[in-house]
Coordinates of C-alpha atoms in Angstrom, one line a residue:
Chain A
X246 CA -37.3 54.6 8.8
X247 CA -34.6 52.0 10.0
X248 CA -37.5 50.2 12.3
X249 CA -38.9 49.6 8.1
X250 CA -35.6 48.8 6.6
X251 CA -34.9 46.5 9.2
X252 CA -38.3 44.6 9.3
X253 CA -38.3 44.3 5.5
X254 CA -34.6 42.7 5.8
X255 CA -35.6 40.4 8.1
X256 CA -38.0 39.3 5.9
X257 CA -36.0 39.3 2.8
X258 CA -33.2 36.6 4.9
X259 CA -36.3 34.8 5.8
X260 CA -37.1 33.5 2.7
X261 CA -34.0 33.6 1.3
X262 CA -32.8 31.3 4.5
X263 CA -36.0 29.0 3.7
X264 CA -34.5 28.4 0.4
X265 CA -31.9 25.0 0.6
X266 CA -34.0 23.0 2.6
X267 CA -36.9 23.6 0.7
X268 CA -34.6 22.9 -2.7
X269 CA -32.9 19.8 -1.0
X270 CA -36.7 18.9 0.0
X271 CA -37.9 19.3 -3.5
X272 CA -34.8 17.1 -4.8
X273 CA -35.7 14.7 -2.2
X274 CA -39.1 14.5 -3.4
X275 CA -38.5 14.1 -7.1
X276 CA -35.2 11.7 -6.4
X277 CA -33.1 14.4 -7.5
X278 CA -30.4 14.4 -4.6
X279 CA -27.5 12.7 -6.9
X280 CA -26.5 8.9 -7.0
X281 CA -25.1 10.0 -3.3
X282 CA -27.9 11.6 -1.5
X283 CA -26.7 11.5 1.8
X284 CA -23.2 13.2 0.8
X285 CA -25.1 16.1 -0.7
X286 CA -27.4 17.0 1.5
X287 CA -24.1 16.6 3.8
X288 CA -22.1 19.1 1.7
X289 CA -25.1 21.4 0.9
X290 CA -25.6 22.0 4.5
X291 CA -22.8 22.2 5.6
X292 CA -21.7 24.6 2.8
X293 CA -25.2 26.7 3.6
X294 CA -24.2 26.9 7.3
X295 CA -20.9 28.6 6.2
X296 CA -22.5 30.8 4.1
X297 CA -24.6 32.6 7.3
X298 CA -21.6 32.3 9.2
X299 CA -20.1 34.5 6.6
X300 CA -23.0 36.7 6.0
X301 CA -23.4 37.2 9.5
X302 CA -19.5 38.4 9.7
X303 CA -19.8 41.0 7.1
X304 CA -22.3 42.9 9.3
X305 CA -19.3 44.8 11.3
X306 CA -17.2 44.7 7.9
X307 CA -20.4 46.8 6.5
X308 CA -20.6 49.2 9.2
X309 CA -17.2 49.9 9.1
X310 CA -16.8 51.0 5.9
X311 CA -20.3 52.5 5.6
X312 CA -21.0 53.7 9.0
X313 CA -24.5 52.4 8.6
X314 CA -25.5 50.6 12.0
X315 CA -29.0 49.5 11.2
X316 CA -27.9 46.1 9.7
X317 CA -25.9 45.0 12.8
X318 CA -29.3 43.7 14.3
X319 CA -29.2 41.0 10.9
X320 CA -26.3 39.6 12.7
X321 CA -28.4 37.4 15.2
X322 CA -30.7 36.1 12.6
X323 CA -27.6 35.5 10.3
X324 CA -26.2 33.4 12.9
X325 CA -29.1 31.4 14.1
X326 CA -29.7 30.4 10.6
X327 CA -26.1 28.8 10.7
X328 CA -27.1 26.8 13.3
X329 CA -30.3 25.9 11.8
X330 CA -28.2 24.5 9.0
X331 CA -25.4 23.4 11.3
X332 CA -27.8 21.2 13.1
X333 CA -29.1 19.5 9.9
X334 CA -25.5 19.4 8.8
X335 CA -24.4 17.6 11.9
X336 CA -28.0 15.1 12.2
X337 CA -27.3 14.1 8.6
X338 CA -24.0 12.7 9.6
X339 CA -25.3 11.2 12.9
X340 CA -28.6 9.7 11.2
X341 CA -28.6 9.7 7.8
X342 CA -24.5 9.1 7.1
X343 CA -23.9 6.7 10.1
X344 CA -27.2 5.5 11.2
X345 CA -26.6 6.4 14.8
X346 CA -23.6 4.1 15.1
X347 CA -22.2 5.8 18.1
X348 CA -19.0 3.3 18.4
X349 CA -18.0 4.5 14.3
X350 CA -19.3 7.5 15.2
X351 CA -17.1 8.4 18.7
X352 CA -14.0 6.5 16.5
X353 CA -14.4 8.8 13.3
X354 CA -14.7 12.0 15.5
X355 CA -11.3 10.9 17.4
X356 CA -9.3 9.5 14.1
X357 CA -10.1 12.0 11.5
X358 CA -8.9 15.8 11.9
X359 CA -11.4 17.3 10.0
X360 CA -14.2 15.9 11.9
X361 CA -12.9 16.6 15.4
X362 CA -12.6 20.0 14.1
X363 CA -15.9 20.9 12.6
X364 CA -17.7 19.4 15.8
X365 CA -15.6 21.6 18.0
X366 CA -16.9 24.6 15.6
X367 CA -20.1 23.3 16.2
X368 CA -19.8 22.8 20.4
X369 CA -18.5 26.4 20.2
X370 CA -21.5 27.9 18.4
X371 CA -24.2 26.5 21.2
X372 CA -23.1 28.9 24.0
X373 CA -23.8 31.8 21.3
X374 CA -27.0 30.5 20.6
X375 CA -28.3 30.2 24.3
X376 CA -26.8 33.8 25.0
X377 CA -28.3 35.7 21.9
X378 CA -31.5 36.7 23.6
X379 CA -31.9 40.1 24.7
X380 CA -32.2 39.3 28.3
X381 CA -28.4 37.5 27.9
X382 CA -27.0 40.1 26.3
X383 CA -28.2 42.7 28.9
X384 CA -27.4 40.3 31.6
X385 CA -24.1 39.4 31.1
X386 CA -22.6 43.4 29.5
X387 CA -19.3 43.6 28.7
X388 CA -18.5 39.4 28.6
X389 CA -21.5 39.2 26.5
X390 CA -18.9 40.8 23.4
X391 CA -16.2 38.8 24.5
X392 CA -18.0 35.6 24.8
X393 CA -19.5 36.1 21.1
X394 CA -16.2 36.9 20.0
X395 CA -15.1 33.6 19.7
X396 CA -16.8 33.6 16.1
X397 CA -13.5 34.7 14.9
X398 CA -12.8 31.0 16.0
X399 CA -15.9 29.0 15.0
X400 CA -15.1 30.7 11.2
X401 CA -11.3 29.4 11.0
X402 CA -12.4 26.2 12.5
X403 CA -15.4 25.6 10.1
X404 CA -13.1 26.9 6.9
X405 CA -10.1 24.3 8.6
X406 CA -13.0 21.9 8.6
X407 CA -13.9 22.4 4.7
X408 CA -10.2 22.4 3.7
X409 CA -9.1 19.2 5.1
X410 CA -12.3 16.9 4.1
X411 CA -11.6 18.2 0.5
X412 CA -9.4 15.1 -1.2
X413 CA -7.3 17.3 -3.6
X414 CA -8.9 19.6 -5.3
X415 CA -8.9 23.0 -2.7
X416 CA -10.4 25.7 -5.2
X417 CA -13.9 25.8 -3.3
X418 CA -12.3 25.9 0.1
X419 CA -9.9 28.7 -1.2
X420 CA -13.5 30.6 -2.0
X421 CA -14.5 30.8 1.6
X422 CA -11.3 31.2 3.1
X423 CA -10.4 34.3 1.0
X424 CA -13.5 35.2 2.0
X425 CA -13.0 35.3 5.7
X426 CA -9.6 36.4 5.0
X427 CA -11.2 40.0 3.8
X428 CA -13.9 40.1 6.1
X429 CA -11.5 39.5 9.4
X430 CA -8.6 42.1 7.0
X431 CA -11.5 44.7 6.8
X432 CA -11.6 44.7 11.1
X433 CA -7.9 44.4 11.5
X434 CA -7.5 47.2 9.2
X435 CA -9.5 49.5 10.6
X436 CA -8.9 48.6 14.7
X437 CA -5.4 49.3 13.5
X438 CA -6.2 52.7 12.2
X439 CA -8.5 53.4 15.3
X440 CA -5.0 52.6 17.6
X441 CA -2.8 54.7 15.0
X442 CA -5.5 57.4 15.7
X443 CA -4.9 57.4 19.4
X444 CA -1.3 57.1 19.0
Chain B
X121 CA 15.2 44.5 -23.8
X122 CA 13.3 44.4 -21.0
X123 CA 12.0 47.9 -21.0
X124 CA 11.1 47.5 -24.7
X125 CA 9.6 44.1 -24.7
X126 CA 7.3 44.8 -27.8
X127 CA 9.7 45.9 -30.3
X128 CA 12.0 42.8 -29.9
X129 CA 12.5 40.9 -33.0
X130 CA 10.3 37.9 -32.7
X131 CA 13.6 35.8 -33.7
X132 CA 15.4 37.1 -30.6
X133 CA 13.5 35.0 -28.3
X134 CA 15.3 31.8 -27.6
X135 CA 13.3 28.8 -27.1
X136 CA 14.3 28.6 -23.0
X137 CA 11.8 32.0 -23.1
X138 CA 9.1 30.7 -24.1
X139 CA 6.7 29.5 -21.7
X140 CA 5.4 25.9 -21.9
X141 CA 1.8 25.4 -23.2
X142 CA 1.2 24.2 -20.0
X143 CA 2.3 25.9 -18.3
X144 CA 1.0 28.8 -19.6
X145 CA -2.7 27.4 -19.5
X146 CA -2.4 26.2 -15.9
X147 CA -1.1 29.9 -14.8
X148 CA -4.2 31.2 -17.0
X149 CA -6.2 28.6 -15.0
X150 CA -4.8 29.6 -11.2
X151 CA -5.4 33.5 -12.3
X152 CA -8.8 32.3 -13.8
X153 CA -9.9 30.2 -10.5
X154 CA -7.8 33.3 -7.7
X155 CA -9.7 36.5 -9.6
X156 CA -12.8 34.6 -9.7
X157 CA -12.3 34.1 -5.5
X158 CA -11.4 37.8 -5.0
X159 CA -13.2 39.8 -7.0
X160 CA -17.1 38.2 -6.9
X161 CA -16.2 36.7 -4.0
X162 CA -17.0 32.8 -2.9
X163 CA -20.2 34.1 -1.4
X164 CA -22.4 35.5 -4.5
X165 CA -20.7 33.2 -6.7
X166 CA -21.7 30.7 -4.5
X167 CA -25.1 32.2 -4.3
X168 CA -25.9 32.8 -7.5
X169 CA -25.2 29.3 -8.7
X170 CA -27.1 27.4 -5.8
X171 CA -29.9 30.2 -6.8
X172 CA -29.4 29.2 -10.6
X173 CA -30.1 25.6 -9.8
X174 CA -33.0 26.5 -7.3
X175 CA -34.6 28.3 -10.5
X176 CA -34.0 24.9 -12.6
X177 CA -31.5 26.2 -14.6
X178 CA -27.8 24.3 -15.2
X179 CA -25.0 25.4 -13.6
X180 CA -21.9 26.4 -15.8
X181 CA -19.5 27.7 -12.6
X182 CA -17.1 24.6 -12.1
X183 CA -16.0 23.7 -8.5
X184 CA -18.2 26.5 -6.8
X185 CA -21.4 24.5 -6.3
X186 CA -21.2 21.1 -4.6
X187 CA -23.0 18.0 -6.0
X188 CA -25.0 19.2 -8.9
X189 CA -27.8 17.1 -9.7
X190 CA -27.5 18.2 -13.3
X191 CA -25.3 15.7 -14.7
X192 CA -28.1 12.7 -15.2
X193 CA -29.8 15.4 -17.6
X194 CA -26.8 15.7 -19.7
X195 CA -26.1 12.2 -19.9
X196 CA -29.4 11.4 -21.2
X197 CA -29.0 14.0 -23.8
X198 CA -25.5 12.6 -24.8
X199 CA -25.4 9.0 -23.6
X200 CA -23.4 6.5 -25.1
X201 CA -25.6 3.5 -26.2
X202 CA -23.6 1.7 -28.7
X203 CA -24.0 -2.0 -28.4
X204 CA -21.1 -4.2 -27.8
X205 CA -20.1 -6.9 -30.2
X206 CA -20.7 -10.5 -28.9
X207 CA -19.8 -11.1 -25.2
X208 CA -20.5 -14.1 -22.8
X209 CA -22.0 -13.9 -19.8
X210 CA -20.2 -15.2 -16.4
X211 CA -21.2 -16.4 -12.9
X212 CA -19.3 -13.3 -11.0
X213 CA -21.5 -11.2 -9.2
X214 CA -24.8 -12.6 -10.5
X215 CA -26.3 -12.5 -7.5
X216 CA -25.6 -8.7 -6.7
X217 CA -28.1 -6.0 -7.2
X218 CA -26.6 -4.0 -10.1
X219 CA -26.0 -0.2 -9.8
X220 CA -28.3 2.0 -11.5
X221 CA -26.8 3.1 -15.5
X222 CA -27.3 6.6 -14.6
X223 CA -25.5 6.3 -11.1
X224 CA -22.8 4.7 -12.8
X225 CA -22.6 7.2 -15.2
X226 CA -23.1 10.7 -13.1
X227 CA -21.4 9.8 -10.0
X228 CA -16.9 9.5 -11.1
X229 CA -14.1 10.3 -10.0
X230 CA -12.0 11.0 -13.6
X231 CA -10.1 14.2 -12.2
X232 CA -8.9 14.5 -15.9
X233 CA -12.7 15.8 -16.5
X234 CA -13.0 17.9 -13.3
X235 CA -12.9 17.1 -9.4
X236 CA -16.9 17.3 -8.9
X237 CA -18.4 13.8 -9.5
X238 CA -20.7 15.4 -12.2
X239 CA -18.4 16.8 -14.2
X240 CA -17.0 13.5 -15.7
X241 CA -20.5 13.4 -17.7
X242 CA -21.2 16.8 -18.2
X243 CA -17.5 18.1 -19.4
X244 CA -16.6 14.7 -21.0
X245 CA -18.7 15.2 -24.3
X246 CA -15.0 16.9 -26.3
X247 CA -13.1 13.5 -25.7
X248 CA -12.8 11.4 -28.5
X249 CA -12.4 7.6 -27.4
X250 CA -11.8 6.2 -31.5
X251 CA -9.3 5.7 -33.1
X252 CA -7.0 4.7 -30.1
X253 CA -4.0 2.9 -29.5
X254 CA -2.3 1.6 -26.9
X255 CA 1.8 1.2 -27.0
X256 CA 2.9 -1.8 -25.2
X257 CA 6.6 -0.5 -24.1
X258 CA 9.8 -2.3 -21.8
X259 CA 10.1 -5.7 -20.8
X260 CA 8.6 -7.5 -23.5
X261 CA 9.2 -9.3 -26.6
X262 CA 6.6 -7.3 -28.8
X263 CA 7.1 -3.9 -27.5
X264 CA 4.5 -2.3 -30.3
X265 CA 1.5 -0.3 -30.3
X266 CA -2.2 -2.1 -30.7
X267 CA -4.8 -0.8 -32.1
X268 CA -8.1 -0.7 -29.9
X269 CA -9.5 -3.2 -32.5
X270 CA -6.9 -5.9 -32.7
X271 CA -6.7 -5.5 -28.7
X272 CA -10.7 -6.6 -29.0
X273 CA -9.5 -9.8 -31.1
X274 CA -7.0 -11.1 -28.0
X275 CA -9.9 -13.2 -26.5
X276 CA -13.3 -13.3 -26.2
X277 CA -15.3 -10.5 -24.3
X278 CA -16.9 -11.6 -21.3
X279 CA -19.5 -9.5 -18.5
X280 CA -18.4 -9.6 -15.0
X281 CA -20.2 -8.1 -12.3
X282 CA -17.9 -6.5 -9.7
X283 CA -17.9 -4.6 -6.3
X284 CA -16.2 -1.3 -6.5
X285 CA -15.1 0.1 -3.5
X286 CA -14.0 3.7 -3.5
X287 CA -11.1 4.7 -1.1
X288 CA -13.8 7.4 0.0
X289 CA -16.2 5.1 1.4
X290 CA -19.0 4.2 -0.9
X291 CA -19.7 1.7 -3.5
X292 CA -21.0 0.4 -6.7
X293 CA -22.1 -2.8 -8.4
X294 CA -20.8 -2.9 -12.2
X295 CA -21.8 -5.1 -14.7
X296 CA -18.6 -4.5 -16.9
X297 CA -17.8 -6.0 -20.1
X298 CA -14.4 -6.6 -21.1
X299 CA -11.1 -9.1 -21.2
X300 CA -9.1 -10.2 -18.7
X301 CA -5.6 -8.4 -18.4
X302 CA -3.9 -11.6 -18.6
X303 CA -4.6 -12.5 -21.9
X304 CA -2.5 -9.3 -23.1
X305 CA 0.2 -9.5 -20.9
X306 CA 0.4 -13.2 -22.8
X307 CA 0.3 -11.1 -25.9
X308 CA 3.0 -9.2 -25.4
X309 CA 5.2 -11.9 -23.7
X310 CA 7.2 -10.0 -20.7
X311 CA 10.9 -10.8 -20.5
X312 CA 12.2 -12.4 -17.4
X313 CA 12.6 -8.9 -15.6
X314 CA 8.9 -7.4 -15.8
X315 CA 7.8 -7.6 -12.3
X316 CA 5.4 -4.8 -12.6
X317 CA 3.0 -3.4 -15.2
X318 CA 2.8 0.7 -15.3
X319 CA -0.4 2.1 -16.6
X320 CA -0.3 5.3 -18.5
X321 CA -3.9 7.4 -19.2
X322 CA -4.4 9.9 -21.4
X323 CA -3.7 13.7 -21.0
X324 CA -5.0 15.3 -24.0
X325 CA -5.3 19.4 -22.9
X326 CA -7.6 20.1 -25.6
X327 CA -10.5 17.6 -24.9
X328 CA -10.2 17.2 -21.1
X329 CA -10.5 19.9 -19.0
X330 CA -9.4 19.1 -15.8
X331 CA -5.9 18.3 -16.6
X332 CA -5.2 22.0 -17.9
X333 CA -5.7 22.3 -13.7
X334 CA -2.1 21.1 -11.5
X335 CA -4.5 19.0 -9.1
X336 CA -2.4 15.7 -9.4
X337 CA 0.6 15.1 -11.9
X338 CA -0.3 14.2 -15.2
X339 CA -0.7 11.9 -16.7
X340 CA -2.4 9.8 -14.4
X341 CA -0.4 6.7 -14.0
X342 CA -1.1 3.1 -11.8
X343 CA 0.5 0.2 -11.6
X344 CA 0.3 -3.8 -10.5
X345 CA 2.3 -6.1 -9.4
X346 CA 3.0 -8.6 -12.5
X347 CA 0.4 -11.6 -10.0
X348 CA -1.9 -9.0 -9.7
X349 CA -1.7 -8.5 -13.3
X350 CA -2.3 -11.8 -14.0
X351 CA -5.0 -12.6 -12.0
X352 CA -8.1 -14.1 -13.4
X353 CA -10.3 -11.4 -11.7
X354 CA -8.2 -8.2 -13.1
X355 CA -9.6 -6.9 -16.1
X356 CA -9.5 -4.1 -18.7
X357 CA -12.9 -3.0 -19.1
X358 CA -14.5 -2.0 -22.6
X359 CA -18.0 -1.8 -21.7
X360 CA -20.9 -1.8 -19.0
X361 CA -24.6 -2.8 -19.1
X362 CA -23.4 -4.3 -22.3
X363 CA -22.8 -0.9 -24.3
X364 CA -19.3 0.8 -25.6
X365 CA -17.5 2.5 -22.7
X366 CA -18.9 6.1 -21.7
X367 CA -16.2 8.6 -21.8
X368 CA -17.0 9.5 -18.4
X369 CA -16.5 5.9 -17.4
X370 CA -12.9 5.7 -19.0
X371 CA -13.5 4.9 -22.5
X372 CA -11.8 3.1 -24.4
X373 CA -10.5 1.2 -22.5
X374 CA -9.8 1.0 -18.7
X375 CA -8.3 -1.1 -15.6
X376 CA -10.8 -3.0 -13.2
X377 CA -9.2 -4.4 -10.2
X378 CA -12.4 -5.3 -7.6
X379 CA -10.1 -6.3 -4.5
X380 CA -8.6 -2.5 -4.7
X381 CA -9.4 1.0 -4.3
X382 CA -11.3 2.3 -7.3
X383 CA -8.7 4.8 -8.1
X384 CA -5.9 1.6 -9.3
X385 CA -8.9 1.9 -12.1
X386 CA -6.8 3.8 -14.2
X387 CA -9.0 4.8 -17.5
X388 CA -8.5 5.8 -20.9
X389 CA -5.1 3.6 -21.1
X390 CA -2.7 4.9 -23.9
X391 CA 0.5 3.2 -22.3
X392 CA 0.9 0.1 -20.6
X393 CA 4.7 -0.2 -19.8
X394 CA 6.5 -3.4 -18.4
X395 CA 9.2 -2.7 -15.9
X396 CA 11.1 -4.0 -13.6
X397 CA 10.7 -1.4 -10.4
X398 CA 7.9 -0.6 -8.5
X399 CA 5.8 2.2 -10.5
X400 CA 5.7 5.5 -8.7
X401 CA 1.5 5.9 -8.7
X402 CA 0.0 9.2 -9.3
X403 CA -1.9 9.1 -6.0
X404 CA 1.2 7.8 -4.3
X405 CA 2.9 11.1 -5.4
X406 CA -0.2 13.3 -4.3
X407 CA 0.1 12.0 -0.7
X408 CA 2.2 8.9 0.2
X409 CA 0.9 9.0 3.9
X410 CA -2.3 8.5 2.7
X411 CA -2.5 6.4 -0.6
X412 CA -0.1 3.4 -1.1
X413 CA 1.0 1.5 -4.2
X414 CA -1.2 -1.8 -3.1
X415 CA -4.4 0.2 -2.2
X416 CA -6.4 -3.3 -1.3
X417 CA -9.9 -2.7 0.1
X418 CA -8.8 -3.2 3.9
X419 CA -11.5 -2.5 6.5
X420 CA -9.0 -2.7 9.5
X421 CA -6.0 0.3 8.1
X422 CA -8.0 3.9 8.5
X423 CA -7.5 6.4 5.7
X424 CA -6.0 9.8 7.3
X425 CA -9.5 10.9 6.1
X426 CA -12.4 8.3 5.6
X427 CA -13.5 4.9 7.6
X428 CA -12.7 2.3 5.8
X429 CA -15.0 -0.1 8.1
X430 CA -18.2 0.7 6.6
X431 CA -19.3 2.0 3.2
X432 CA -22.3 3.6 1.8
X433 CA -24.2 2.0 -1.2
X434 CA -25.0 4.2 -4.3
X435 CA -28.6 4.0 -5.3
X436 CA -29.3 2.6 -1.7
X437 CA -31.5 6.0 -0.8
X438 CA -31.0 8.3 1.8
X439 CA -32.3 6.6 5.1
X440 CA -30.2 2.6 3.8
X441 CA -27.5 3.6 6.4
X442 CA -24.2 2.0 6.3
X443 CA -22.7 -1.6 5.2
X444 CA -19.5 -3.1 6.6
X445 CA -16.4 -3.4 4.3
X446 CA -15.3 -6.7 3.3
X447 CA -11.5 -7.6 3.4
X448 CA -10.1 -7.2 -0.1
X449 CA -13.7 -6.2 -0.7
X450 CA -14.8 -9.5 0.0
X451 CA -12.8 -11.4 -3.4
X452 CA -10.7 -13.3 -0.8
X453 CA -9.3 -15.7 -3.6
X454 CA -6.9 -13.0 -3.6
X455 CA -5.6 -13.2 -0.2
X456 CA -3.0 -15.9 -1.1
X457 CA -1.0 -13.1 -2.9
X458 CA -0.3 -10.9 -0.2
X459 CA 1.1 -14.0 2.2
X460 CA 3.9 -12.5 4.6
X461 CA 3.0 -9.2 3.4
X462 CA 2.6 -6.7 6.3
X463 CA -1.0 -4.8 4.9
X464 CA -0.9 -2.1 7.3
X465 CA 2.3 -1.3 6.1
X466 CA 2.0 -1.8 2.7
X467 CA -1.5 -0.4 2.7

């Protein structure tokens, strides 16, 4: 039964994962992208590759309060899709926002905060990638969990990133963070209950 | 009193109780913007809207949804096209490829509106640009308010077609229409201490939107130097593509200073005061490490947050890549003014 749950899941954050680039594509197409295409297809992946990081956080949150387990094996599809749009996110600013002017490029990631700090969210997310196979996962045990654990870091890092490239106006930041604030609450809550337990 | 807080006779309350209009609205606002956060949560608010525009449909959620390609449809439902009266033509700019009308018009920064850069034209439709008056206030001998139509009769309209370089790193080519600044400041005749000019916009809570939100101080105010005032390139715009003023743009009236930021373009004026002290500018007060009373297009002094080297040109397409910022954005008849002036300190 959870072999069919899962499978149909899967399929359902398929399409639904195949949706921005086909709308940006579509825009693209029918010169829809706003009088400043390369900013939004900047912004709307960037803002789609927080989204799975934040869908693929509220697995654990889920199980926690449910005690459902099936959904936990969403969590690497989740997060691969993040990449996915993590990797447009950073080639748009490479190619299509600086036109591969490495000497801007190197100077803009040193100068500017909130660029040093979403490519460090993104440096951190390639070891996860390489070791979410099944063969890493059974290869490397118990490090395997604390190596993936450094999600907890990507996530403040990419809502730090989001928060300081916003010029004044923080409401949309303030969505995601409070976001992340209840999904990381939800774990804290309940390791804290789990120690109180054992107490 | 406390306990029993509806039975209290109405004429109890002294005025120091009640809460500001304001401030009331802006509380409503932060409640408004925080319950929205919490309780349907950034992710299927998020969702849903980015779905709604998948499907076609426009997007009502403000802020949620980055860089809604929405706006051009509105415009072209409520577009301004009022011809100008009369207006001469000039050499600026003529050989500059003009900025499409509609990128003009979708793509602003006019926080009073909203912070997205489509909100301008879609949330803009309330404001009423006519009648309108300016007061001309301080150092000056005829410290009275103008109406928009005698302000029209101080000289003779004139298109100029100017760079505008936004302090976040892209740009537009205008073909505005108005007068030059100078010919009102002759107007008004400043007394021997005006050294700088204050700009005042308006902040009317009932027609624009964003400034029932505590993102910058309002009113919006900006401010020149009384030479920079002067100068034959400053101008207060009425117009572009030779039409009235959209509302989105600043209408009816509005500061155009090519050599600066875009956001000295104050819009909307209702004030223009003449003092003797350096005007304390509303971006100055949001963030004085980062925005500075001058604000001339400088391609060698970084912004905290943006490159100031290079620019991106609206309406260029996706794959044009980058073009390299021009000192003062590239008017360098103004140079002469800023002699001995240290620009990375006074940025």
């Amino acid at each position: 039964m959870f072999a069919q749950r899962i499978f149909y899941a899967k399929w359902i954050i398929w399409v639904f994962a195949l949706l921005p680039i086909t709308r940006l594509v579509w825009f693209g197409i029918n010169d829809d992208l706003t009088a400043n295409p390369v900013e939004f297809v900047e912004r709307s992946t960037g803002t789609w590759a927080l989204v799975f990081l934040l869908l693929s956080l509220s697995m654990t949150p889920i199980r926690l309060i449910t005690k459902q387990v099936w959904q936990i094996q969403l969590r690497r599809l989740l997060g691969l899709w993040m990449f996915f749009y993590a990797c447009l996110h950073l080639t748009t600013y490479v190619w299509l926002d600086y036109g591969f002017m490495w000497q801007d490029i190197v100077k803009d990631i040193i100068k500017h905060p909130y660029v040093i700090v979403g490519f460090s969210a993104y440096l951190l997310t390639i070891p996860l990638v390489i070791t979410s196979n099944n063969t890493m996962i059974k290869r490397l045990k118990s490090k395997w969990k604390t190596l993936h654990q450094s999600v907890y870091l990507i996530s403040i890092l990419a809502i730090l990133h989001f928060w300081w490239l916003v010029k004044k106006d923080v409401t949309e930041p303030f969505y995601y963070a409070s976001v992340l604030v209840i999904l990381l609450g939800i774990r804290v809550y309940f390791f804290l209950k789990k120690v109180n337990k054992q107490v | 009193m406390i306990l029993d807080n509806n039975k209290r006779n109405p004429s109890s309350i002294t005025p120091s109780e009640i809460t500001p209009r304001e401030i009331f609205e802006n509380r409503r606002q932060f409640i408004k913007n925080a319950g929205l956060g919490l309780a349907a949560g950034a992710l299927s608010t998020s969702l849903l809207s980015q779905a709604a525009t998948v499907v076609g449909g426009d997007t009502k959620g403000d802020g949620v949804l980055i860089g809604r390609a929405n706006a051009k449809k509105q415009v072209a439902k409520t577009g301004n096209t009022q011809k100008l009266p009369a207006f001469k033509k000039t050499s600026y700019g003529a050989d500059e490829k003009l900025t499409k009308y509609e990128d003009v018009t979708t793509y602003n920064n006019y926080y009073e509106f909203g912070t997205d850069k489509s909100d301008p034209a879609i949330h803009s439709t309330l404001f009423k640009p006519r009648p309108w008056t300016i007061s001309i206030e301080g150092e000056v001998k005829k410290a009275k308010t103008i109406s928009i139509e005698d302000f029209l009769k101080l000289a003779p309209l004139e298109e100029r077609i100017y760079r505008m370089r936004c302090v976040e790193g892209w740009s537009m080519v205008i073909p505005w229409v108005g007068l030059p600044l100078a010919s009102l400041v002759k107007w008004a005749e400043p007394t021997g201490n005006a050294k700088y000019i204050e700009f005042i916009s308006a902040n009317d809570t009932l027609t624009m939107p964003g400034v029932r939100v505590p993102v910058l101080d309002w009113p919006y105010v900006e401010g020149l130097r009384m030479d920079e005032a002067t100068h034959p390139l400053t101008l207060l715009a009425v117009g572009l593509y030779g039409e009235v003023l959209p509302n989105q743009n600043g209408a009816p009236v509005r500061l155009v200073t090519p050599w600066k930021y875009g956001f000295k373009g104050a819009k909307s004026i209702v004030k223009i005061r003449f003092v003797e002290k350096m005007p304390v500018t509303t971006w100055v007060k949001a963030g004085p490490s980062e925005y500075g009373f001058y604000a001339n297009v400088n391609p060698f002094v970084d912004h905290p947050r943006w490159t100031q080297s290079s620019e991106k040109r609206i309406g260029a397409g996706l794959f044009a890549g980058r073009i390299k910022t021009k000192m003062f954005n590239g008017y360098d008849e103004v140079g002469q003014m800023y002699a001995g002036l240290d620009l990375r300190k006074h940025f």
